Coordinates of C-alpha atoms in Angstrom, one line a residue:
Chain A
X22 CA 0.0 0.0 0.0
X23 CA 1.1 3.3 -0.6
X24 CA 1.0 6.3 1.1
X25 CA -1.3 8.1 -1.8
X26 CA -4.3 5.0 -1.3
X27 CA -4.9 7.1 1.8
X28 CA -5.7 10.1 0.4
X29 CA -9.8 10.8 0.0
X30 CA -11.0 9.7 -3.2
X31 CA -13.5 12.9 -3.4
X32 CA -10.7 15.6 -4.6
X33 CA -9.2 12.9 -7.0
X34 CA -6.2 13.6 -5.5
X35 CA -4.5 9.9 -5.7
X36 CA -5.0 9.9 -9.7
X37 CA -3.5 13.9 -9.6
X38 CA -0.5 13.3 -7.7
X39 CA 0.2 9.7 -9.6
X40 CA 0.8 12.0 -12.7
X41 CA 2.8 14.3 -11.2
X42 CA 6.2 13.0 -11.8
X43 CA 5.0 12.1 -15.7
X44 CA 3.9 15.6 -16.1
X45 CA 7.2 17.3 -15.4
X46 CA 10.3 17.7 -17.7
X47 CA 12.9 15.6 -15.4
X48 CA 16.2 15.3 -16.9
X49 CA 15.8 17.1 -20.1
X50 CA 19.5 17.4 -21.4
X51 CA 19.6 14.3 -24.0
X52 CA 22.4 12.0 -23.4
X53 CA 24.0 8.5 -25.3
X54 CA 24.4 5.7 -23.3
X55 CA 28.1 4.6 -23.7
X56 CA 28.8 1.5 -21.1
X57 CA 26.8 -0.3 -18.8
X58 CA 28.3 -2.6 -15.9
X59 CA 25.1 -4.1 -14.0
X60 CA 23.1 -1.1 -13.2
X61 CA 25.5 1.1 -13.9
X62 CA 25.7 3.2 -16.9
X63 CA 27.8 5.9 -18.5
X64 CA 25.9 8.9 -20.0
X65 CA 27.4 11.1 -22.1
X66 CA 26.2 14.7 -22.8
X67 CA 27.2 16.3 -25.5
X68 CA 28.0 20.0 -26.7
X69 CA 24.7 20.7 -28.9
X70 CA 26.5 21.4 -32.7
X71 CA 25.9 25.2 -32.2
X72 CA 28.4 25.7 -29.7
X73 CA 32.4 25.8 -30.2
X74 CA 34.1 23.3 -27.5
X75 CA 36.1 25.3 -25.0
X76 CA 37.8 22.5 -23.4
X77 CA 39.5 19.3 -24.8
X78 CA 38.9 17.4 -21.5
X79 CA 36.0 16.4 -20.6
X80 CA 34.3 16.5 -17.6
X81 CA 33.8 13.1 -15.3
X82 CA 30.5 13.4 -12.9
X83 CA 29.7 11.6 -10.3
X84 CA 26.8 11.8 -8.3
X85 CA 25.9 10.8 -4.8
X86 CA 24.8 7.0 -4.4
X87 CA 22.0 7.7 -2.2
X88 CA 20.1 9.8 -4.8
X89 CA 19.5 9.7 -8.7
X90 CA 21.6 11.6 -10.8
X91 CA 19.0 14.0 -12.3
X92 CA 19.1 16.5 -9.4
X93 CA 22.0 17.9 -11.7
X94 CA 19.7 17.8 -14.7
X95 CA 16.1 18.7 -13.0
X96 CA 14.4 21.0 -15.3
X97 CA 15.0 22.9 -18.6
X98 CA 17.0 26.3 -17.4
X99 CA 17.7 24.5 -14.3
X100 CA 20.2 22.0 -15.1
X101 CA 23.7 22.1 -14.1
X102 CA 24.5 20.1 -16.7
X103 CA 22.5 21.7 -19.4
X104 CA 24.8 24.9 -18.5
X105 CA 28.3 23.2 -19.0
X106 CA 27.3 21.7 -22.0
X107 CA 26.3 25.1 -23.5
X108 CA 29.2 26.8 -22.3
X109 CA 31.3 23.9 -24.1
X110 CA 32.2 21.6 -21.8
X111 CA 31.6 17.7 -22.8
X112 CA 30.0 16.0 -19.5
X113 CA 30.1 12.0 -18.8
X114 CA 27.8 11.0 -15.9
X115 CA 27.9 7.7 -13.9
X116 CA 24.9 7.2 -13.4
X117 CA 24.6 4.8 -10.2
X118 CA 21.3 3.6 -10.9
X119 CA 19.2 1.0 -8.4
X120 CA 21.6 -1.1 -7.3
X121 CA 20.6 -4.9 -8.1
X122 CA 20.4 -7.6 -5.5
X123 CA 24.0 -9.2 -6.5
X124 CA 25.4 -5.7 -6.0
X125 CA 25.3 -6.3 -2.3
X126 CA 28.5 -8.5 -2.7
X127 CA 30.4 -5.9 -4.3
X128 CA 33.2 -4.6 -1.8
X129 CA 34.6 -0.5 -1.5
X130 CA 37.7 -1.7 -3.0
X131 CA 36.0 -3.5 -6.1
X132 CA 33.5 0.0 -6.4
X133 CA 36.4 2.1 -6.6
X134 CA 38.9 0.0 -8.3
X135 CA 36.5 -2.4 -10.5
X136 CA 33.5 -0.1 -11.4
X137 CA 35.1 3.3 -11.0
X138 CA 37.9 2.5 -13.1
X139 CA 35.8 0.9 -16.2
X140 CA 33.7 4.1 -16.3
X141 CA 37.2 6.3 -16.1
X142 CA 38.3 4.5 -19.0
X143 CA 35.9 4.2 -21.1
X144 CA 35.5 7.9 -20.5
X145 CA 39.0 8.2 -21.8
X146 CA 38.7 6.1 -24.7
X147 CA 35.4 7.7 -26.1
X148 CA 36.6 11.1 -25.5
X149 CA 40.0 11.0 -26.9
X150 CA 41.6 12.4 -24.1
X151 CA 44.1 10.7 -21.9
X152 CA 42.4 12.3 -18.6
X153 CA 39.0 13.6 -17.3
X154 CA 37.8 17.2 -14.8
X155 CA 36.6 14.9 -11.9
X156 CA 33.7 16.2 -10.3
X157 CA 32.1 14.3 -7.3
X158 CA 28.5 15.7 -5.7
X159 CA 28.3 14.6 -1.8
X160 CA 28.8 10.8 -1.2
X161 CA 29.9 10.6 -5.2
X162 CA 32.6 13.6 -4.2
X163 CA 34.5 11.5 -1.4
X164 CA 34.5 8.5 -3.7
X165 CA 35.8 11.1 -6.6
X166 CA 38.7 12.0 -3.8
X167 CA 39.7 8.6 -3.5
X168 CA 39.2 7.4 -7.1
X169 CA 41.7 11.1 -7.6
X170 CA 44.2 10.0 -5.1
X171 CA 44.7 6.7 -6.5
X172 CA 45.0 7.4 -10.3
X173 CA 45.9 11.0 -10.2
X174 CA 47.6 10.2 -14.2
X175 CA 43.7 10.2 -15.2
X176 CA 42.6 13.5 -13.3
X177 CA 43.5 16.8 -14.8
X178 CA 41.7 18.5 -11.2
X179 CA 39.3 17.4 -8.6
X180 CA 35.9 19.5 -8.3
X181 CA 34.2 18.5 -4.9
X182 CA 30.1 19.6 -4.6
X183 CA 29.0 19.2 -0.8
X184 CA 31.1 16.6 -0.6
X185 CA 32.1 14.7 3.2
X186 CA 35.3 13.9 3.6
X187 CA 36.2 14.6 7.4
X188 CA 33.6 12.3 8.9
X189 CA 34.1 13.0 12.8
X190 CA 32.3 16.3 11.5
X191 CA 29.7 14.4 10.7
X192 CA 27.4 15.8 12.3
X193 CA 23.7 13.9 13.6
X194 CA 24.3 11.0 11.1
X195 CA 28.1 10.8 12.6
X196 CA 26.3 10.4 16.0
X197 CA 23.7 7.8 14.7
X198 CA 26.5 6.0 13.1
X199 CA 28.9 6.0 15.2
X200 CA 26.4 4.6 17.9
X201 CA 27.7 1.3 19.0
X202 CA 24.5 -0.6 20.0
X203 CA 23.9 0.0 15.6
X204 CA 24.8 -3.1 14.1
X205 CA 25.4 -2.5 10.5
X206 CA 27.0 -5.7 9.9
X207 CA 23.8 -7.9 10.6
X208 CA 21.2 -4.9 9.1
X209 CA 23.5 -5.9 5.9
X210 CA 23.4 -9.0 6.4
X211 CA 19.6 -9.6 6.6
X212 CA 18.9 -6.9 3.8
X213 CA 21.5 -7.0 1.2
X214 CA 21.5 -3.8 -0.3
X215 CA 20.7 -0.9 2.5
X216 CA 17.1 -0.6 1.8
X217 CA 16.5 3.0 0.6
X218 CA 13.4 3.4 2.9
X219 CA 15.6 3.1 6.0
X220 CA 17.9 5.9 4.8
X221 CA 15.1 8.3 3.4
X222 CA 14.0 8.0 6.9
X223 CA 17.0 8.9 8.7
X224 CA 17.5 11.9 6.4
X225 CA 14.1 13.2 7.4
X226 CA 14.9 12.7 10.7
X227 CA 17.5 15.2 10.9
X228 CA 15.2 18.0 10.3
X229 CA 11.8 16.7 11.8
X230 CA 10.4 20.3 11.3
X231 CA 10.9 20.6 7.5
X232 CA 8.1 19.5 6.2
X233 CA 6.5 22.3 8.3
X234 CA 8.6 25.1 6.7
X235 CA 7.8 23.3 3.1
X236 CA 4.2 23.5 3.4
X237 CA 4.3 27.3 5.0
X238 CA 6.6 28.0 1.7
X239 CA 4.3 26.1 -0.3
X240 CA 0.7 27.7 0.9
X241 CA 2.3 31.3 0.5
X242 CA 3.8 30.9 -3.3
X243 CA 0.3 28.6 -4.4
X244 CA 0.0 30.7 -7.3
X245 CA 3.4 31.1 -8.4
X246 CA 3.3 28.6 -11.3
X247 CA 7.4 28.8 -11.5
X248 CA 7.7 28.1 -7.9
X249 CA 5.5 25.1 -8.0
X250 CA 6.9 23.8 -11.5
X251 CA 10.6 23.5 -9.1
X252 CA 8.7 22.5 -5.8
X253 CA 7.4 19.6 -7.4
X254 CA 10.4 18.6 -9.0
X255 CA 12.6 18.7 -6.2
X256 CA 10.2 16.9 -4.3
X257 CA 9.5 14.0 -6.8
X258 CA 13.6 13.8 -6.9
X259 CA 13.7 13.6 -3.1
X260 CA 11.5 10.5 -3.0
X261 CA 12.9 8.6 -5.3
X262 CA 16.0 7.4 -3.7
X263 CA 18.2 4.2 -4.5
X264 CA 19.1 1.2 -2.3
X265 CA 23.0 1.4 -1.0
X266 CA 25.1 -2.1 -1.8
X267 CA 25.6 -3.7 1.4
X268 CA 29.0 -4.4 1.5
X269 CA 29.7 -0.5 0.4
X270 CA 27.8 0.8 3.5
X271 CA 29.3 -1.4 6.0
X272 CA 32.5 -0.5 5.1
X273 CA 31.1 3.6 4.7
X274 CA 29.9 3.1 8.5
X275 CA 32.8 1.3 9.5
X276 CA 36.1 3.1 8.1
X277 CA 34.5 6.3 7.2
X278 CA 32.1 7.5 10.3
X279 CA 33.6 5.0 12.7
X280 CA 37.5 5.4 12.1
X281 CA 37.6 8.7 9.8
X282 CA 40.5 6.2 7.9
X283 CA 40.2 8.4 5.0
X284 CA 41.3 11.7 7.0
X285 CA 43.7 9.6 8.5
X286 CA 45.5 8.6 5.5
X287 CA 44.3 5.0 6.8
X288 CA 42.1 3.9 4.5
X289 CA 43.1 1.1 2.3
X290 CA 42.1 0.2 -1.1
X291 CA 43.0 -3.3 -2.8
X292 CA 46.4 -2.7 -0.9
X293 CA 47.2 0.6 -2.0
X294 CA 46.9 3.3 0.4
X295 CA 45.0 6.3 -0.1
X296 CA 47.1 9.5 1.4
X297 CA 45.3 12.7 0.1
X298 CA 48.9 14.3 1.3
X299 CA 49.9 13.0 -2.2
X300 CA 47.2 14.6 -4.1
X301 CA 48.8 17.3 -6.4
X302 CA 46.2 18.0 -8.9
X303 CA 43.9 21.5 -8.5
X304 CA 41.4 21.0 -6.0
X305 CA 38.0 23.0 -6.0
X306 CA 36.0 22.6 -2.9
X307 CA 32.6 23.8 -2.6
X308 CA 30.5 24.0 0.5
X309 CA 27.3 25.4 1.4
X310 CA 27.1 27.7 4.5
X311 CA 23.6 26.0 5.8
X312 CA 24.1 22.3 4.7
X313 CA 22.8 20.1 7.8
X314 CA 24.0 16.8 5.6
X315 CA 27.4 18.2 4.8
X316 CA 28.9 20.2 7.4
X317 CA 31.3 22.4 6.0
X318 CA 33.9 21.6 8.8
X319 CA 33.5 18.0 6.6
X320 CA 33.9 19.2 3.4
X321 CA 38.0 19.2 2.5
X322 CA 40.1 21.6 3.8
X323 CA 43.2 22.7 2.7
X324 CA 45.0 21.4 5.9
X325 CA 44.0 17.8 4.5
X326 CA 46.3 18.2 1.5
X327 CA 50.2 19.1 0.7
X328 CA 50.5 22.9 0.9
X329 CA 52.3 23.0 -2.6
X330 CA 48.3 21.6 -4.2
X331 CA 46.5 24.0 -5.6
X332 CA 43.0 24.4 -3.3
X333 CA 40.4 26.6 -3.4
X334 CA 36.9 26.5 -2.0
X335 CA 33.8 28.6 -2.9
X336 CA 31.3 28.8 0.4
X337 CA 27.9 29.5 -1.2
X338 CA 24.8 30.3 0.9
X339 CA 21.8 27.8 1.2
X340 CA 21.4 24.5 2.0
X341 CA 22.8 20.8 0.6
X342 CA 21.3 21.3 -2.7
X343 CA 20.0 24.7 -2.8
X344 CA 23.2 26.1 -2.7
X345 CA 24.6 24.4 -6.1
X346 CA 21.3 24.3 -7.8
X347 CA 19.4 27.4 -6.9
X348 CA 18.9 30.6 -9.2
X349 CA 21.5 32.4 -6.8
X350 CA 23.9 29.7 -7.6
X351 CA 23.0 29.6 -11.3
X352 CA 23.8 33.4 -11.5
X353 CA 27.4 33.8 -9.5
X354 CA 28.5 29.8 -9.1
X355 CA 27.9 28.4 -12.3
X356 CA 29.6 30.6 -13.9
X357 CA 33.1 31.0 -11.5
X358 CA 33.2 27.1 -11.6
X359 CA 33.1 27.7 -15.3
X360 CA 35.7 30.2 -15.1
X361 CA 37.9 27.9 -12.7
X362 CA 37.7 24.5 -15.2
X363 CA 38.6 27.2 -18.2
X364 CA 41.6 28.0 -16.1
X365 CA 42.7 24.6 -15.0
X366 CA 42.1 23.5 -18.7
X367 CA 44.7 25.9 -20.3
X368 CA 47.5 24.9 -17.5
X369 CA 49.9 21.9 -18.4
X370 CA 49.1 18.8 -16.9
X371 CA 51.5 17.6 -13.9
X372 CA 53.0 14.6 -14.7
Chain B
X1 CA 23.7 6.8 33.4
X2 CA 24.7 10.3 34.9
X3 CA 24.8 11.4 31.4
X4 CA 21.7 9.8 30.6
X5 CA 19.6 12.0 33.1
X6 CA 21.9 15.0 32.9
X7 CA 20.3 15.0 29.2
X8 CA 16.5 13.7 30.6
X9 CA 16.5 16.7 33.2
X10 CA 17.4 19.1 29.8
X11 CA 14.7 17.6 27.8
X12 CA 12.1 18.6 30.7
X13 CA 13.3 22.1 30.5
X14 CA 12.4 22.5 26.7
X15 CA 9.4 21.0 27.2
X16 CA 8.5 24.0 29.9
X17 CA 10.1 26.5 27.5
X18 CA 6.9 24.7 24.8
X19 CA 4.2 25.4 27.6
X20 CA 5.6 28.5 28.7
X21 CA 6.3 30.3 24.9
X22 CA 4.1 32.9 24.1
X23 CA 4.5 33.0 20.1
X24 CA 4.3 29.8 17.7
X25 CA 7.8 30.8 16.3
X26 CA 9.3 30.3 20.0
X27 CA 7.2 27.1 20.3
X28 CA 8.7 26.0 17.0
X29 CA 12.1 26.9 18.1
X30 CA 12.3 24.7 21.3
X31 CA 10.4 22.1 19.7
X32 CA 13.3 21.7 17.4
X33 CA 15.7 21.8 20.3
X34 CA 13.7 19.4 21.8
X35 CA 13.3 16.7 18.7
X36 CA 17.6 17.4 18.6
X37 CA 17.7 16.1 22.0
X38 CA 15.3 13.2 21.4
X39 CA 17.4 12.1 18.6
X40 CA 20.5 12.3 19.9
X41 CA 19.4 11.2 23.2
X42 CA 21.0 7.6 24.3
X43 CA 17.5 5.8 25.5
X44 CA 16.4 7.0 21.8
X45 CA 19.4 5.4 20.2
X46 CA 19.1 2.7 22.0
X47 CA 15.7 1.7 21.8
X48 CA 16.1 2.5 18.0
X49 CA 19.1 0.3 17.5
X50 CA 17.2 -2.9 19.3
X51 CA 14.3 -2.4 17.1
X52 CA 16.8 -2.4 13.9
X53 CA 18.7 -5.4 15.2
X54 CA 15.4 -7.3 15.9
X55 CA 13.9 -6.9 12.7
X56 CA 17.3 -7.4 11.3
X57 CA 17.5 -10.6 12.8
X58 CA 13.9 -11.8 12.0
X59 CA 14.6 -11.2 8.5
X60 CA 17.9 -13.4 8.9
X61 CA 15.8 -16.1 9.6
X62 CA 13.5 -15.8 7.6
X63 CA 16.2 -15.9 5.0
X64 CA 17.8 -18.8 6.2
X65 CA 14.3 -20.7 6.3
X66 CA 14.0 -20.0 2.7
X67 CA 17.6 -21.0 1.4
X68 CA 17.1 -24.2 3.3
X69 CA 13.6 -25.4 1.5
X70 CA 15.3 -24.0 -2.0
X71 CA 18.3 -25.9 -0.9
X72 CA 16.1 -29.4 -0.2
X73 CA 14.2 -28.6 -3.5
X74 CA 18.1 -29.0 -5.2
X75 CA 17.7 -25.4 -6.6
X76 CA 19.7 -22.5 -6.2
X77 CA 18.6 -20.2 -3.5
X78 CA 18.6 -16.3 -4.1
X79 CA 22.2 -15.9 -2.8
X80 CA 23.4 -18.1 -5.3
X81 CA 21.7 -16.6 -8.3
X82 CA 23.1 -12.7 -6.7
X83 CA 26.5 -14.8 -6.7
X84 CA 26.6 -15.9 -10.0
X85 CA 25.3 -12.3 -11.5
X86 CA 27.8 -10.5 -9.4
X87 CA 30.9 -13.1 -10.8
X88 CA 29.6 -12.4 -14.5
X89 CA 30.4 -8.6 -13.7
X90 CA 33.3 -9.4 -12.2
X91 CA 34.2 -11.3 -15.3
X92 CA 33.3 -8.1 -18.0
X93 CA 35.6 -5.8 -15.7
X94 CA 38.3 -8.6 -16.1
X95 CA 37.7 -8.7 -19.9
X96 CA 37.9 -5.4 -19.9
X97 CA 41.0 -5.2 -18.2
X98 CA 42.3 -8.2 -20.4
X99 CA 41.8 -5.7 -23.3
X100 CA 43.4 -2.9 -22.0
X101 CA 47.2 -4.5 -21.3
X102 CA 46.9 -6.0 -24.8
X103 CA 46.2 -2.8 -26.4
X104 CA 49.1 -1.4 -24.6
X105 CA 51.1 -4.7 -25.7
X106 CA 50.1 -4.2 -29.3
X107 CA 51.0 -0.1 -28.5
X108 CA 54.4 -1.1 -26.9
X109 CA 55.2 -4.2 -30.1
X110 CA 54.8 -1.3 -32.5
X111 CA 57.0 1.3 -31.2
X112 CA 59.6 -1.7 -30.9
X113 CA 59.3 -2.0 -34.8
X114 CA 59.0 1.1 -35.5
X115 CA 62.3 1.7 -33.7
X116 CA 64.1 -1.6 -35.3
X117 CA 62.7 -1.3 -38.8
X118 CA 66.4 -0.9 -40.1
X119 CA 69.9 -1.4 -38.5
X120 CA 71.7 1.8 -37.9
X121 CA 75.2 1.9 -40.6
X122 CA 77.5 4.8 -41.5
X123 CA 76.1 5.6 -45.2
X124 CA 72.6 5.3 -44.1
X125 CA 72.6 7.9 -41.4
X126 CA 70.5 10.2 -43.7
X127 CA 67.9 7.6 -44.0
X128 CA 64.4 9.1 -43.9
X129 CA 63.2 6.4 -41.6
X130 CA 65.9 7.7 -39.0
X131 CA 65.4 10.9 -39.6
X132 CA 61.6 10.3 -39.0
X133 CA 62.6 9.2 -35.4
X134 CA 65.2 11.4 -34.0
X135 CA 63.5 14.7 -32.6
X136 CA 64.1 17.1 -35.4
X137 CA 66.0 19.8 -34.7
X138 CA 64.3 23.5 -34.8
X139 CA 65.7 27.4 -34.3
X140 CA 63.5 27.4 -31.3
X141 CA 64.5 24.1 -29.1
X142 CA 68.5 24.5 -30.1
X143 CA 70.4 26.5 -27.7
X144 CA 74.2 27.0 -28.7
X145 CA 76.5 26.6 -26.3
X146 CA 79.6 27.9 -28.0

């Protein structure tokens, strides 16, 4: 049963809000579908034919695991990555997808050094280009720094979105998951993948008092057809949220929230240790001042890398995804990240 | 336990602050302090984390029930089938690398030729072949140093 077979059958509003999510442009930048690796694909976006190309790299995205992709892509004029592609930046997306049951046996190491690396490399072979602008959005951003830190010879520079990296600034999920009476390695056990229910709910629960705010916002702007055109879409993208592979979020609890390995310089992958102190590429960190999922104190700091890498970090107003995606951030960050991957583009490579 | 009612006794005091607020933004504002405190308050977390490890573990069994009458039926059980999807992707990423070191073989094999197409000897130093390997010589890379 869903929640919508409660809803009085009077007002017809069961049949209305079904058609909601049909009735809305989600995810209107066309794309190609170059590779596929279980549910896994890689989308590529190209430059439409009436723009020059500014850069010959392209860029690499990848988007958090908890979420779909198309938050970057939500509505025509509203896309992130309808903006790149019309300033004249190639984009390739790896688009996570719903993880599938036998996904809960895949392991970090195999993620970053199986999966990760097939996408990089296709990437690379398709584009002609011998490396990629990695760009990483929250979880997809700390996977991005160690995916960087491993292979820097494929990264031209790292762009970080809201992206945790310092875990003991975790904030209220740090407390929930650092809580030792949670036993993540029998939850995994008896579910396989993380079911995506459980974390929606933990998400709302760390601002019990939003919905509140929403509907306030909502009742005041009810005949601001704009306003409700973006409402609607960010709310349909908020509830549809993906299952995490098991073996992935034990070892996210475990040596990210529990240990902070990556900070550390403990964390291991496949035997190769990840030290961000050996990260030289350009780093581009941005944060948002009122994120309650990513606390900025999380985000990376410069004292995390070697002082000689280049770093710098835009702090934008709003929230987790207001902040990158709003019409403030369309007018003023858009365009300086723009400005920043032109820059990093015309610089020679570190070998 | 000290800590436990240190937090219980601050809990009580937001929930005067509630009876005693005069506006609906002040009631708002100590409700949230108050749902803050509930959430990270240890009886919450704990009682939270037994009701996940329950269910976790009825599920477990349930499980196990299930692979055993798939297992008495001689048929693969679910974990099996997950197995033997998650080997076949193992497999294309192995292919995949596979094809990578031998396109850097074939890569590597061709320079070697390209290198040992003829034998170096004294009248043939002009050879176009040579000359098509050794880094040609331009006004702007050639510093004298005479």
């Amino acid at each position: 049963m869903s929640w919508t077979d409660l809803l009085p059958n009077g007002l017809q509003l069961k049949e209305k809000l079904s058609k909601i999510p049909n009735s809305l442009p989600l995810a209107p930048t066309p794309f190609q579908i170059i590779a596929r690796l279980s549910g896994m694909k890689l989308l590529k976006f190209q430059v439409p034919s009436h723009v020059k190309k500014q850069t010959q790299t392209p860029i690499f995205i990848v988007p958090s695991m908890i979420n779909r992709y198309y938050v970057l892509d939500l509505l025509p004029g509203k896309s992130f990555i309808e903006h790149f592609i019309n300033q004249g930046v190639e984009i390739y997306l790896l688009d996570w997808g719903m993880p599938q049951d036998e996904d809960n046996w895949l392991s970090f190491d195999q993620l970053i050094k199986h999966r990760f690396d097939y996408f990089i490399d296709k990437t690379i072979e398709d584009s002609h280009s011998s490396e990629v602008h990695l760009v990483g959005h929250c979880l997809g951003g700390t996977l991005s720094t160690i995916y960087a830190s491993l292979h820097q010879e494929k990264i031209k520079s790292l762009m970080l979105l809201t992206a945790p990296l310092d875990f003991t600034h975790g904030g209220k999920i740090g407390v929930w998951a650092r809580h030792e009476q949670f036993n993540v390695a029998s939850l995994v056990r008896a579910h396989g993948n993380m079911p995506w229910w459980m974390m929606q709910s933990s998400f709302h629960m760390l601002k019990p008092l939003l919905w509140r705010h929403k509907t306030e916002r909502l009742m005041k702007e009810r005949s601001n057809k704009e306003f409700l055109k973006n409402f609607l879409a960010l709310e349909v993208w908020s509830n549809d949220n993906v299952s995490f592979p098991g073996k992935c979020y034990e070892t996210l609890i475990n040596e990210f929230y529990r240990k902070n390995s990556l900070i550390k310089g403990e964390l291991q992958v496949q035997g190769q240790s990840v030290n961000l102190k050996h990260f030289q590429r350009p780093v581009l960190n941005v944060a948002a001042e009122d994120d309650h999922i990513v606390l900025f104190n999380s985000t990376l700091q410069p004292y995390h890398l070697e002082k000689e890498t280049q770093y710098q970090c835009f702090l934008v107003k709003g929230g987790h995804i207001g902040a990158l995606l709003g019409s403030r951030a369309q007018q003023s960050l858009w365009p300086r990240i723009n400005d920043w991957l032109l820059k990093q583009e015309s610089t020679e490579s570190l070998q | 336990m000290k800590k436990l009612f240190s937090v219980s006794s601050s809990v009580f005091d937001e929930l005067k602050k509630i009876a005693n607020s005069k506006s609906s933004k002040e009631v708002e504002k100590h409700l949230e302090n108050l749902l803050e405190m509930i959430s990270t308050h240890p009886f919450f977390l704990n009682s939270l984390s037994l009701v996940l490890n329950t269910q976790s573990l009825s599920k477990l069994m349930m499980n196990q029930t299930l692979e055993k009458i798939w297992k008495s039926l001689q048929l693969p059980n679910k974990k099996d089938q997950e197995k033997t999807l998650y080997l076949i992707h193992e497999l294309q990423f192995k292919i995949h690398q596979l094809e990578k070191e031998l396109k850097q073989q074939q890569l590597a094999t061709q320079l070697k030729n390209t290198v040992k197409i003829k034998p170096l000897s004294s009248h043939e130093s002009s050879d176009n072949s040579l000359n098509n390997i050794r880094p040609k010589k331009s006004a702007s890379n050639v510093t004298n140093l005479v």
